Short mmCIF file of C-alpha atoms in Angstrom, two decimals:
data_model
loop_
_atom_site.label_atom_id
_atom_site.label_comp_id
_atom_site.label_asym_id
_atom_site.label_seq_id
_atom_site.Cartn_x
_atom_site.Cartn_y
_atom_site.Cartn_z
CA UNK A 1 -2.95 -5.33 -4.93
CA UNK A 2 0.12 -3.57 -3.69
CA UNK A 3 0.42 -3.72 0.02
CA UNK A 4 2.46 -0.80 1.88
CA UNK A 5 3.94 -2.17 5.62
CA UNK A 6 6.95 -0.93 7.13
CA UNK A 7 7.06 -4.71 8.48
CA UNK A 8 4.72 -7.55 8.19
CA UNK A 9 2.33 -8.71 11.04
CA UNK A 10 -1.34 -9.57 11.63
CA UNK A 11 -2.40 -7.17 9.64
CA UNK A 12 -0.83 -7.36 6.02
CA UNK A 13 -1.15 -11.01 6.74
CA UNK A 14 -4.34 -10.66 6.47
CA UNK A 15 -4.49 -8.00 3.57
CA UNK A 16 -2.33 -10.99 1.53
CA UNK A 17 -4.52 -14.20 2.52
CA UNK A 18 -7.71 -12.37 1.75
CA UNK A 19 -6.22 -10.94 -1.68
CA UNK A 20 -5.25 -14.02 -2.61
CA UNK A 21 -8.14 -16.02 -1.59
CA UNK A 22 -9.98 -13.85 -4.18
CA UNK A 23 -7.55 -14.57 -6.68
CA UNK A 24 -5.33 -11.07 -6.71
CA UNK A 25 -1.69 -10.94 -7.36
CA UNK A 26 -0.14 -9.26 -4.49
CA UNK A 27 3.45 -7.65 -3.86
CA UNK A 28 4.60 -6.53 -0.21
CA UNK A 29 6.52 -2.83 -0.46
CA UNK A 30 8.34 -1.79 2.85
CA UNK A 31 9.12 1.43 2.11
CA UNK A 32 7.78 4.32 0.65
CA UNK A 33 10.22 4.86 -2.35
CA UNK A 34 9.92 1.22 -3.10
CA UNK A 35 6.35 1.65 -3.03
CA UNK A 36 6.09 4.45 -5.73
CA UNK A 37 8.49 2.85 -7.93
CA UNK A 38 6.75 -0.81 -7.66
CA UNK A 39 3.36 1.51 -8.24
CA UNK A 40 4.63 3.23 -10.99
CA UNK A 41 6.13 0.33 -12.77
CA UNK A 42 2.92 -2.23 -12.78
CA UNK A 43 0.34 0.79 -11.70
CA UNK A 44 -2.18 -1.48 -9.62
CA UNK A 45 -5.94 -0.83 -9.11
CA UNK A 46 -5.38 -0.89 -5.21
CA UNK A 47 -2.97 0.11 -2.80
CA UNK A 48 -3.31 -0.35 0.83
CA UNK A 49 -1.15 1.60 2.96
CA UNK A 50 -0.37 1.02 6.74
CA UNK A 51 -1.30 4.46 8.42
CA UNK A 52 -2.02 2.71 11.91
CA UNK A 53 1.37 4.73 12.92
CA UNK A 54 3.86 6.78 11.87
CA UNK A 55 6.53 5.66 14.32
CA UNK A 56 5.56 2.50 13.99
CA UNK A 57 6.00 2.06 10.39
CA UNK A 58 8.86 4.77 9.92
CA UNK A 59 7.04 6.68 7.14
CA UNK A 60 4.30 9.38 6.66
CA UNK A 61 1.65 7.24 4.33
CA UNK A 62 -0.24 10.60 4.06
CA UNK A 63 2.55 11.66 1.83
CA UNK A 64 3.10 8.12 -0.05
CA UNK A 65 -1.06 8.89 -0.81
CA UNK A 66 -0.45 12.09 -2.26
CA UNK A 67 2.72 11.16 -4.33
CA UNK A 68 0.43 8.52 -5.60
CA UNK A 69 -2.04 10.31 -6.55
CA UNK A 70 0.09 13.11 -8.62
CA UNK A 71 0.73 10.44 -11.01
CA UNK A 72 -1.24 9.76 -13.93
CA UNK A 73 -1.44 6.35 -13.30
CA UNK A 74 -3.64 6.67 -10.40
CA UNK A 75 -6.80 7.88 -12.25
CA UNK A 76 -8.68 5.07 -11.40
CA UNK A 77 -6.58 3.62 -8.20
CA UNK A 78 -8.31 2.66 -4.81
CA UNK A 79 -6.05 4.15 -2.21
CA UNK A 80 -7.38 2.33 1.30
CA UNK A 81 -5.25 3.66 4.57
CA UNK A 82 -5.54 0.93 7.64
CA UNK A 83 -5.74 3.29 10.59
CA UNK A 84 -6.47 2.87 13.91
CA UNK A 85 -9.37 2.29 15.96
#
């Protein structure tokens, strides 16, 4: 599970503990280019990206989604986007 936060709180806390609990590896990506390139390198089945804000996290995840997607790597990918309420 690759986890995409511009910084860590109660959220991809929770994101990690629950992978984990269920046995996932997971790896924390801050950015957007070190998301891609972390993606593209070990191509993981899910990525959940922070989308709650775009101020907040300093990034447009919208954009991270589709770059993800253009690869062939993501064929069979879950993209999930935590939003807001």
């Amino acid at each position: 599970v690759l986890l995409v936060f511009g910084k860590e709180d109660g959220q991809s806390d929770g994101f990690w503990w629950a992978a984990e609990k269920l046995g996932y590896r997971c790896t924390i990506a801050g950015t957007p280019e070190n998301a891609l390139e972390t993606y593209l390198k070990y191509q993981y089945d899910v990525v959940i990206i922070d989308a709650r804000s775009a101020n907040h996290n300093c990034f447009d995840a919208e954009a991270l989604c589709r770059s993800i997607k253009a690869t062939k790597a993501s064929e069979f990918t879950v993209l999930v986007a935590v939003t807001k309420r």
